[in-house]
Short mmCIF file of C-alpha atoms in Angstrom, two decimals:
data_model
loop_
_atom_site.label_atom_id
_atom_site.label_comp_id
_atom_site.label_asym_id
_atom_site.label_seq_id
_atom_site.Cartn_x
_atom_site.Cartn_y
_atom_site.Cartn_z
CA UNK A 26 55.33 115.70 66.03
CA UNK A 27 54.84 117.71 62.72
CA UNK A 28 51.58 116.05 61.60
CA UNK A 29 50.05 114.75 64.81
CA UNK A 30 46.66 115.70 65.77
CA UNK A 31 46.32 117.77 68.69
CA UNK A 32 43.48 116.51 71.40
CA UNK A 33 41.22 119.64 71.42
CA UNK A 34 41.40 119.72 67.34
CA UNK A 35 40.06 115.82 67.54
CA UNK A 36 37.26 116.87 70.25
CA UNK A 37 36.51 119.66 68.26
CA UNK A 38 35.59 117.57 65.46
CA UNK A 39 33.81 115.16 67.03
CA UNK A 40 31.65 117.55 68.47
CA UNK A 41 31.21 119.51 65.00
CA UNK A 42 30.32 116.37 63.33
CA UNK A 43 27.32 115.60 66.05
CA UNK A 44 24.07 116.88 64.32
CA UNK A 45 25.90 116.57 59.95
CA UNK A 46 24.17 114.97 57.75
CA UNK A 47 25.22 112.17 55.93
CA UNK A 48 23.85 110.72 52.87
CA UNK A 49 24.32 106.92 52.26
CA UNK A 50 24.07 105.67 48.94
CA UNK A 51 24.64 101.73 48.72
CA UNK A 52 24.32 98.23 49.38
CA UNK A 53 22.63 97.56 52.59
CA UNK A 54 22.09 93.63 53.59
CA UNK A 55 21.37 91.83 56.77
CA UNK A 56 23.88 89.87 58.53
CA UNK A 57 22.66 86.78 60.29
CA UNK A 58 24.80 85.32 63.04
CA UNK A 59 23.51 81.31 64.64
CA UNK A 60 25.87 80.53 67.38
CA UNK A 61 26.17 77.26 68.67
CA UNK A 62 28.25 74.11 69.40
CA UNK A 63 29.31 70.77 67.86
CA UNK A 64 29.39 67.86 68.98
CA UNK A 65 29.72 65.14 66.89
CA UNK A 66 29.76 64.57 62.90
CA UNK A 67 26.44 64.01 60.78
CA UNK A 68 25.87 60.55 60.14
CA UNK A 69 24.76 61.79 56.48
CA UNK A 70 28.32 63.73 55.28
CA UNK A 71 31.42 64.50 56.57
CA UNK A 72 30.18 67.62 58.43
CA UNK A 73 29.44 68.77 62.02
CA UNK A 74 26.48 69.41 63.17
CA UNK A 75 26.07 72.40 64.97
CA UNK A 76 23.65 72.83 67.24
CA UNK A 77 22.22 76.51 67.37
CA UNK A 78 21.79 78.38 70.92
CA UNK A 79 21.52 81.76 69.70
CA UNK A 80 20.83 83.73 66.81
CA UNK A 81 21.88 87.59 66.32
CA UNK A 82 20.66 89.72 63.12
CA UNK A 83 22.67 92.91 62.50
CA UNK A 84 22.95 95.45 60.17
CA UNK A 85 25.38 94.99 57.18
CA UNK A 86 27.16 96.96 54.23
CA UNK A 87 26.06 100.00 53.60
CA UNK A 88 23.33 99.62 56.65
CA UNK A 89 26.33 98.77 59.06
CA UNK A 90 27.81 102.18 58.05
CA UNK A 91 24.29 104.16 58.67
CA UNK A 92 24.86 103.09 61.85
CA UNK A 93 28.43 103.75 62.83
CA UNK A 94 27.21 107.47 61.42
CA UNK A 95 24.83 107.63 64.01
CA UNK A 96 27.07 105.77 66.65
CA UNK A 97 29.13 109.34 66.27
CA UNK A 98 26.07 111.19 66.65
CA UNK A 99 26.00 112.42 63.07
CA UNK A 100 22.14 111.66 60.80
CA UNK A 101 22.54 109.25 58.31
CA UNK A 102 19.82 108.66 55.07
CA UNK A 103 20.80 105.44 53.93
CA UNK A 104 19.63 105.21 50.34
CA UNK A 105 19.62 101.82 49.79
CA UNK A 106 17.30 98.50 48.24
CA UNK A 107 15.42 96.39 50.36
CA UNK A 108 13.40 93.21 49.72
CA UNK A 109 9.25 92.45 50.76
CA UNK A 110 10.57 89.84 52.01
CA UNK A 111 11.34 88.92 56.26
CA UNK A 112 14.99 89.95 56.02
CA UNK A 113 13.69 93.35 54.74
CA UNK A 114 11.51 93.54 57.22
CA UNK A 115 14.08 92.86 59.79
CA UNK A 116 16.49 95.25 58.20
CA UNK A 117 13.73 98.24 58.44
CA UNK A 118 13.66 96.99 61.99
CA UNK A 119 17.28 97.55 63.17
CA UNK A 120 17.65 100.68 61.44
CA UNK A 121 14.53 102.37 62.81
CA UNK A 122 16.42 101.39 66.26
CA UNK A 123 19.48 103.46 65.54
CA UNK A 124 17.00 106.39 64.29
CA UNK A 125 17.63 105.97 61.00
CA UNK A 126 14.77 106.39 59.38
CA UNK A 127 13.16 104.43 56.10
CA UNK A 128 12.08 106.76 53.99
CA UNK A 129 14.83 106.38 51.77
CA UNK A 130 14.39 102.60 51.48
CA UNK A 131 14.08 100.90 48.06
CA UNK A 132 11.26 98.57 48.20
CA UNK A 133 12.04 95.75 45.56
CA UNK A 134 10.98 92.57 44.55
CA UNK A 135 14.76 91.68 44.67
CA UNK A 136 15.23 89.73 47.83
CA UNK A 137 17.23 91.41 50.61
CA UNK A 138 20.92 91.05 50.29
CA UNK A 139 21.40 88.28 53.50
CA UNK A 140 24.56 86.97 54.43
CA UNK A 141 24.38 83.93 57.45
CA UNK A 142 26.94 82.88 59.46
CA UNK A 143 27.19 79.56 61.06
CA UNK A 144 29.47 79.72 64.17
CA UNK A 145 30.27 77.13 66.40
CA UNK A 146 32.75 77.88 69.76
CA UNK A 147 33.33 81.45 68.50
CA UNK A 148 34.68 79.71 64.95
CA UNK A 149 32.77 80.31 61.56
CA UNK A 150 31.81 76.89 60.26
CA UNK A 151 30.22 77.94 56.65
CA UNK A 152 28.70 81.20 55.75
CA UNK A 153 25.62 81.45 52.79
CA UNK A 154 24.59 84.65 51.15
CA UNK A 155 20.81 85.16 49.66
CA UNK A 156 21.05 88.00 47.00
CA UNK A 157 20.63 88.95 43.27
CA UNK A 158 24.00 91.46 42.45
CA UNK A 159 22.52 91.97 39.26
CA UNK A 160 22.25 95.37 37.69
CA UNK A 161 18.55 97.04 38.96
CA UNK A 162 16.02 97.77 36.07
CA UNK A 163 15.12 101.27 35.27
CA UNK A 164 12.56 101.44 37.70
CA UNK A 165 14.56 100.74 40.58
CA UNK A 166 17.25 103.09 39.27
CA UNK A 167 14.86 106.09 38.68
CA UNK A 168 13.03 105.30 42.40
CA UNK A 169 16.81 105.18 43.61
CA UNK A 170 18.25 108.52 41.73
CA UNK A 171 15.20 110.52 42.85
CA UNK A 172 15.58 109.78 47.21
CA UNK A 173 19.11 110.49 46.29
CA UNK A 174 18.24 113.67 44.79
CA UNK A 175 16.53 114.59 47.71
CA UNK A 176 18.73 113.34 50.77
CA UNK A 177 21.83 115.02 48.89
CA UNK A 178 19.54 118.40 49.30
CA UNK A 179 20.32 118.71 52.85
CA UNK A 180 23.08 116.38 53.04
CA UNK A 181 27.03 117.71 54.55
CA UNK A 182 28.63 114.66 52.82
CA UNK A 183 28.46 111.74 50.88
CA UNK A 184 29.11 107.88 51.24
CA UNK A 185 29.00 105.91 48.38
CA UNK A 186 28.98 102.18 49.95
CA UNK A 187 29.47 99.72 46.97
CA UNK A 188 29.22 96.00 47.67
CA UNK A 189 28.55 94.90 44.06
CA UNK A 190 24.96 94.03 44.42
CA UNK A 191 23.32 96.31 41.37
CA UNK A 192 22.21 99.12 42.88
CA UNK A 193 25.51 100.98 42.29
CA UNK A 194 25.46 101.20 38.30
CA UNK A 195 27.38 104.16 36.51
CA UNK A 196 24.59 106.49 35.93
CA UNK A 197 23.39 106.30 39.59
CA UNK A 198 27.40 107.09 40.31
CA UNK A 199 27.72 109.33 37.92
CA UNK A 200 24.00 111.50 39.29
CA UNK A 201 25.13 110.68 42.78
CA UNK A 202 28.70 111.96 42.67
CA UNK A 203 28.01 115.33 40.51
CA UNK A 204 24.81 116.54 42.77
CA UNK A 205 27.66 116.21 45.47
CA UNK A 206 30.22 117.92 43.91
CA UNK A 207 27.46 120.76 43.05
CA UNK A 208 26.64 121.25 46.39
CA UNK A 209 30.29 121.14 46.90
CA UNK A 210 30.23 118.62 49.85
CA UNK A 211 32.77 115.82 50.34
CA UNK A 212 32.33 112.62 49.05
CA UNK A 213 33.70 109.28 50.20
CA UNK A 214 33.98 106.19 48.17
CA UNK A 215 33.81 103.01 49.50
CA UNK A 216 34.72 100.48 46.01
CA UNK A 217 34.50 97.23 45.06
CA UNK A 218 35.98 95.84 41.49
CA UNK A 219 32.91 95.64 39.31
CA UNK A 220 33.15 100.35 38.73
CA UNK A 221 36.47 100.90 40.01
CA UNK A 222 36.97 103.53 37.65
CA UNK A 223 33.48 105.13 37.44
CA UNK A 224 34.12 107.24 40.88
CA UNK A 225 35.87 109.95 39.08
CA UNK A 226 35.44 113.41 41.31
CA UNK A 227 35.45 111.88 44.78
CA UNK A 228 36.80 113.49 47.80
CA UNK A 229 38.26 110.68 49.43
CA UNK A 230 38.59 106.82 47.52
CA UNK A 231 39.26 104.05 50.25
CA UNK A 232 39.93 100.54 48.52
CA UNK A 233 42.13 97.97 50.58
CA UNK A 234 45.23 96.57 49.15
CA UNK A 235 43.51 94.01 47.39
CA UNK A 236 40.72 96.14 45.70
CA UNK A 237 43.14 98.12 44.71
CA UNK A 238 45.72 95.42 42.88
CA UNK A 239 42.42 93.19 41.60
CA UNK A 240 41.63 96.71 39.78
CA UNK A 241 45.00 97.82 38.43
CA UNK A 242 45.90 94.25 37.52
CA UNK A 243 49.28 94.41 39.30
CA UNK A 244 50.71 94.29 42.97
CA UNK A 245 50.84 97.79 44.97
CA UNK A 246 54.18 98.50 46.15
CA UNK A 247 53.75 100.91 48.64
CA UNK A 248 57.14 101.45 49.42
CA UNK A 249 57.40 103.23 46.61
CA UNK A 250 55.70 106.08 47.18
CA UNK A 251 56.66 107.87 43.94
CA UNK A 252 54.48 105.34 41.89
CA UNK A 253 50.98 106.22 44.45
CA UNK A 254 49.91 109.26 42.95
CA UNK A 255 50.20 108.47 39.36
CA UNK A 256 47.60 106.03 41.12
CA UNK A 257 44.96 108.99 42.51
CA UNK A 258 45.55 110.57 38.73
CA UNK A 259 44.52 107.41 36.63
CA UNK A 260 41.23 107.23 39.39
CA UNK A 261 40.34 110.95 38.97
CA UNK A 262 39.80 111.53 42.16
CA UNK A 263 41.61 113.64 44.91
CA UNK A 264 42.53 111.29 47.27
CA UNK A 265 43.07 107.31 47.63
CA UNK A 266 43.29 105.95 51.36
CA UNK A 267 44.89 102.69 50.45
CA UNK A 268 43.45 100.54 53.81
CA UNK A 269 46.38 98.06 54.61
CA UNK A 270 45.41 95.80 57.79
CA UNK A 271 47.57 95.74 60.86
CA UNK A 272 50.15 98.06 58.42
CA UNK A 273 47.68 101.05 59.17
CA UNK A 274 46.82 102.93 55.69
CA UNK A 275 48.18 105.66 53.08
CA UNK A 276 46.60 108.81 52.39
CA UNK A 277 47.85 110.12 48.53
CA UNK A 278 46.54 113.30 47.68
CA UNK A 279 46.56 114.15 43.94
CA UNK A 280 49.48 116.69 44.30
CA UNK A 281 51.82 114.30 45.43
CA UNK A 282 51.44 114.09 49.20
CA UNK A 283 51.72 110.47 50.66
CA UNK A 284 50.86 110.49 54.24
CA UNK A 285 51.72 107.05 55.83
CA UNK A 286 48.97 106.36 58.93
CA UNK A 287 50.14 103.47 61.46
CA UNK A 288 47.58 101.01 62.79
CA UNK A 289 46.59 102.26 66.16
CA UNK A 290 44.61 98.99 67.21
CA UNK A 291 45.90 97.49 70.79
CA UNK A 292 44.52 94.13 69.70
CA UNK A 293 42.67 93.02 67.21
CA UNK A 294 39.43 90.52 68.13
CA UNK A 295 37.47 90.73 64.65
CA UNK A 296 38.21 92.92 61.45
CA UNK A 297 34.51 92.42 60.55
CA UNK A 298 33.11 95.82 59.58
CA UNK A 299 36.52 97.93 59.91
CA UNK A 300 36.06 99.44 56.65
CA UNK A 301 32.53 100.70 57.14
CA UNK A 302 33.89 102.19 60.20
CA UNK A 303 36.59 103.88 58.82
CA UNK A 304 34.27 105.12 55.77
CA UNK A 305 31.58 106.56 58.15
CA UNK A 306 34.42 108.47 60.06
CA UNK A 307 35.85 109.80 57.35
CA UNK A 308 32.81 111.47 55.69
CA UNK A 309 31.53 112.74 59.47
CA UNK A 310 35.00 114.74 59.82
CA UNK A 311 35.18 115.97 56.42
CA UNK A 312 31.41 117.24 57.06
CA UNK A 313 32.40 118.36 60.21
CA UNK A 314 35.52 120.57 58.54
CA UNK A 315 38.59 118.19 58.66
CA UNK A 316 41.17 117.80 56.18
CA UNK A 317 41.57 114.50 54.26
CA UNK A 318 44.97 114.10 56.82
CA UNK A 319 43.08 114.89 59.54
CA UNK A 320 39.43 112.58 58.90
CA UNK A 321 42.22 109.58 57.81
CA UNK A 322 43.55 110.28 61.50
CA UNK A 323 40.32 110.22 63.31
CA UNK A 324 39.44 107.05 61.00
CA UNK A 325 42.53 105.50 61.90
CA UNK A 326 41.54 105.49 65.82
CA UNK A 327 38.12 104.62 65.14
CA UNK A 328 39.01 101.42 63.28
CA UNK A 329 41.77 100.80 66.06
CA UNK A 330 38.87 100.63 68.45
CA UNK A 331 36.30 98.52 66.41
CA UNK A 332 38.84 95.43 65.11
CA UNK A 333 38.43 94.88 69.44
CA UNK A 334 35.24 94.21 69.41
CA UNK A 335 33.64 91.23 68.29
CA UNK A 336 31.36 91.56 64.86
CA UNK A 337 30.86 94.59 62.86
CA UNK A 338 30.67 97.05 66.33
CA UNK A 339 30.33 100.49 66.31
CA UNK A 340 32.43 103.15 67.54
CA UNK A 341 31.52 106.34 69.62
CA UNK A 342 33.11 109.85 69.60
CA UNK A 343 33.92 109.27 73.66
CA UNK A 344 35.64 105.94 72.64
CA UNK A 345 37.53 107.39 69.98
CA UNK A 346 39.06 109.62 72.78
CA UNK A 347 39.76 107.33 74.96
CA UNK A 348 42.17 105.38 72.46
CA UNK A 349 44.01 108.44 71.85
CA UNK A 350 44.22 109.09 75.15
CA UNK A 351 45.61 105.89 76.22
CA UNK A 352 47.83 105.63 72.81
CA UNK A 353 49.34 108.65 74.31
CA UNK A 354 49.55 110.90 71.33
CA UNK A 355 48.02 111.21 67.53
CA UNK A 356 50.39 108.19 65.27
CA UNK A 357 49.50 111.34 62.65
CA UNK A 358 51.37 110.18 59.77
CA UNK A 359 54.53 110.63 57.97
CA UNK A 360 54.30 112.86 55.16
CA UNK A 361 56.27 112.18 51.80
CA UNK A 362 57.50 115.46 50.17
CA UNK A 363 55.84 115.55 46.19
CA UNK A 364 56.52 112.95 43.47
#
């Protein structure tokens, strides 16, 4: 197969990419997960009452990505705000656990971004969210554009995680993204609506199908791949991996090149935290010396593996190979001759 990956190319990257540096600049919030059962209806609304066994904190956003960057064995430096407040506390917690350290941490008197999930039987009965997503004041800003200065110093790529919650304003994208392209390291953009169109000069821009269409104000037709990279031109960057569900994803390169990536997933248990997989592997290769076709690849497998476990998981190197291995080959990717 023309554009398959061959199995000592993938190992070779994963190994390469053990020991990068990666540079995190985003939202980071704590997810909250109470677990119980129901068993009847409250007498005071129409609701059930669920009655909480167990309660799980993880690390969200841009926090869940610092840690599928160290999952790989790559050193993330999550740049990020985070609230005097218990969630904050909690989120310092987790991260020191994956040995990602918080020097880089905000503090705030915003409160940590928290989102809850009430599950009952394995089923989400209501989920609340605790956050300000308004724009940060100056002093947060300057705090935030100086440990960026400094973890992009040593950094071998960069992850721009943006989950609309204020940290992310133009000039912090703007700083963040030409240090980066200074340094000449890769740089991976994870969007949401709110700057769509402020990421000019990234390496790699990965919206899903709906980003994508909220932002452009029309639907995507992917089919027609002649229309794509008149998308990547208006975005000014030099490449858009269009994320598409159980359809897999597109790479378009700015030339011209589409390269169509099928889903590799044997079964999918929870799409929670897919995309902050994907994003982590696709910075770690291009640190490690990958092409855009070739991280999108790895990134691919990687997501196939996660969307089987429950929550937002994360993904090793060694599982990685294994679901190549046992999808018997690289999908690669069919490549599209130039619009």
């Amino acid at each position: 197969m023309p554009n398959s990956l061959a199995r000592e190319r993938l190992a070779s990257l994963l190994r390469s990419a053990a020991g990068r540096r990666i540079a995190i600049v985003g939202d980071a919030m704590l997810d909250v997960y109470l677990k119980g059962d129901v068993e009847r209806i409250s007498p005071e609304a129409p609701v059930p009452v669920v009655r909480v066994r167990e309660r799980v904190l993880a690390l969200g956003g841009a926090a869940n990505v610092a840690q599928n960057v160290a999952a790989l064995g790559a050193i993330p430096e999550l740049v990020a705000l985070v609230g005097d407040d218990p969630a904050g506390t909690e989120l310092r917690r987790l991260l020191a656990g994956i040995g990602a350290g918080a020097g880089s941490l905000i503090p705030t008197s915003r409160p940590t971004t928290t989102k809850t999930r009430i599950q009952a039987r394995m089923q989400q009965v209501v989920r609340y969210d605790e956050e300000d997503d308004g724009d940060v004041g100056p002093a947060d800003t300057e705090r935030a554009l100086a440990l960026a200065d400094r973890a992009l110093a040593v950094a071998d790529a960069l992850i721009i995680e943006d989950y609309n919650k204020g940290l992310l304003t133009p000039p912090v994208i703007e700083r963040v993204i030409g240090i980066a392209r200074a340094r000449g390291i890769p740089i991976v953009v994870d969007p949401k609506y709110r700057n769509f169109f402020c990421y000019g000069g990234a390496t790699v821009f990965k919206p899903n199908r709906r980003e994508l269409e909220a932002a452009l104000g029309a639907a995507v037709d992917v089919s027609r791949s002649d229309m794509l990279p008149e998308v990547v031109r208006r975005l000014g960057v030099e490449h858009v991996l269009l994320t598409l569900g159980e359809l897999g994803m597109v790479l378009v390169a700015r030339d011209g090149l589409v390269h169509r990536v099928p889903t590799t997933a044997r079964g999918v248990y929870d799409v929670v935290g897919a995309g902050d997989t994907v994003t982590a592997y696709l910075a770690a290769m291009l640190a490690a010396g990958a092409s855009a076709r070739e991280a999108s690849v790895v990134a691919n497998f990687a997501a196939g593996v996660e969307v089987g476990k429950p929550g937002a998981a994360t993904v090793t190197g060694d599982e990685v190979l294994a679901a190549y291995d046992s999808y018997g080959a690289s999908p690669g990717a069919g490549t599209t001759p130039r619009a």
